[in-house]
């Protein structure tokens, strides 16, 4: 396997000097699913935003598919799909127009067959003509994923994909993520839930106070640490 994402000594201080990331190092292998567990305020969203170049790092480097996010932003960003925590969709657009528009934003040529494939994969094809406002919360989250996949990224970030959703929907999302992985996308997701990391990830990382405390193969971590012990790190 080859490294698709490389993060070296990444630091982020917000105005006022608060250090939200304190030197994060991480290597992500192509095709893996990494779950980053962390409590509120751990720095999960800051880490994702900084990797994606939405937030500027104070120092350190991020390389995606060999492209530096700072100096080769367009090439690096094109490799990344981002599913944000908030549902930020236009209520009066249809599913199809939302996903088409997203692809266009990346300057990619039209590819209706690809969009059909993505919508089918996410069980959204039958809803393609529905307006976003007509969809359930779970379907809206699927549209966010479809949007993020529209420009054919190699790495997909899911920022707390099941925050605030009920148990049924959460399991539904786990299924979606596992299926996406079959199509070869590398996935990094953040979560508060140990069960979620356990259900989806190949490797599990723990982030707290802006630092990565550990990153291990899920099976090794679960064998070494009980859930209770892990839970303590998340409180
Ligand atoms: P949650 O699970 O609650 O979403 P998180 O792990 O995603 O939390 P971040 O949102 O990255 O954590 O926040 C990390 C720290 O940085 C927090 O203490 C937060 O208050 C602070 N922070 C985040 N954004 C800003 C900002 N724009 N300005 C100042 N501080 C910020």
Tab-separated table of C-alpha atoms in Angstrom, residues 45-123:
chain	number	residue	atom	x	y	z
A	45	UNK	CA	-12.808	19.758	12.880
A	46	UNK	CA	-9.747	22.023	12.998
A	47	UNK	CA	-7.598	19.116	11.818
A	48	UNK	CA	-9.900	18.324	8.891
A	49	UNK	CA	-10.263	22.002	7.924
A	50	UNK	CA	-6.512	22.490	8.021
A	51	UNK	CA	-5.809	19.360	5.981
A	52	UNK	CA	-8.332	20.539	3.385
A	53	UNK	CA	-6.802	24.021	3.271
A	54	UNK	CA	-10.003	25.704	4.489
A	55	UNK	CA	-8.151	26.842	7.594
A	56	UNK	CA	-4.548	27.949	7.183
A	57	UNK	CA	-2.044	26.052	9.301
A	58	UNK	CA	0.241	28.044	11.566
A	59	UNK	CA	3.060	25.663	10.621
A	60	UNK	CA	3.690	22.141	9.402
A	61	UNK	CA	2.788	20.459	6.138
A	62	UNK	CA	0.044	18.430	4.476
A	63	UNK	CA	0.628	16.448	1.290
A	64	UNK	CA	-2.235	14.717	-0.556
A	65	UNK	CA	-1.304	12.359	-3.364
A	66	UNK	CA	2.080	14.066	-3.526
A	67	UNK	CA	0.629	17.599	-3.683
A	68	UNK	CA	1.234	20.135	-0.919
A	69	UNK	CA	-2.046	21.736	0.238
A	70	UNK	CA	-0.394	25.108	0.712
A	71	UNK	CA	1.661	25.497	-2.449
A	72	UNK	CA	-0.379	23.268	-4.814
A	73	UNK	CA	-3.827	23.959	-3.364
A	74	UNK	CA	-5.948	23.201	-6.437
A	75	UNK	CA	-4.256	19.893	-7.227
A	76	UNK	CA	-4.273	18.793	-3.588
A	77	UNK	CA	-7.857	19.924	-2.927
A	78	UNK	CA	-9.095	18.096	-6.045
A	79	UNK	CA	-8.009	14.847	-4.390
A	80	UNK	CA	-10.122	15.541	-1.301
A	81	UNK	CA	-13.832	15.093	-0.731
A	82	UNK	CA	-15.192	16.759	2.382
A	83	UNK	CA	-18.426	15.867	4.133
A	84	UNK	CA	-18.936	18.588	6.733
A	85	UNK	CA	-20.636	18.146	10.067
A	86	UNK	CA	-23.342	20.712	9.245
A	87	UNK	CA	-25.930	20.057	6.537
A	88	UNK	CA	-25.213	23.044	4.289
A	89	UNK	CA	-27.406	22.245	1.287
A	90	UNK	CA	-29.616	24.551	-0.790
A	91	UNK	CA	-33.213	23.554	0.151
A	92	UNK	CA	-34.791	24.371	-3.242
A	93	UNK	CA	-32.207	22.597	-5.403
A	94	UNK	CA	-32.820	19.018	-6.499
A	95	UNK	CA	-30.536	16.147	-5.557
A	96	UNK	CA	-29.272	15.906	-9.134
A	97	UNK	CA	-28.585	19.638	-9.572
A	98	UNK	CA	-26.807	19.757	-6.209
A	99	UNK	CA	-24.390	17.003	-7.161
A	100	UNK	CA	-23.885	18.266	-10.733
A	101	UNK	CA	-23.139	21.768	-9.446
A	102	UNK	CA	-20.603	20.447	-6.984
A	103	UNK	CA	-18.701	18.657	-9.767
A	104	UNK	CA	-18.730	21.862	-11.808
A	105	UNK	CA	-17.189	23.791	-8.913
A	106	UNK	CA	-14.074	21.685	-9.294
A	107	UNK	CA	-13.929	22.503	-12.987
A	108	UNK	CA	-14.559	18.871	-13.938
A	109	UNK	CA	-16.272	18.139	-17.254
A	110	UNK	CA	-19.846	16.882	-17.160
A	111	UNK	CA	-20.129	13.161	-16.507
A	112	UNK	CA	-23.729	12.108	-16.145
A	113	UNK	CA	-22.856	8.401	-16.012
A	114	UNK	CA	-20.588	8.992	-13.041
A	115	UNK	CA	-23.213	11.042	-11.215
A	116	UNK	CA	-25.797	8.348	-11.860
A	117	UNK	CA	-23.384	5.782	-10.472
A	118	UNK	CA	-22.720	7.839	-7.317
A	119	UNK	CA	-26.434	8.449	-6.725
A	120	UNK	CA	-27.224	4.780	-7.216
A	121	UNK	CA	-24.443	3.758	-4.860
A	122	UNK	CA	-25.927	6.021	-2.209
A	123	UNK	CA	-29.536	4.898	-2.913
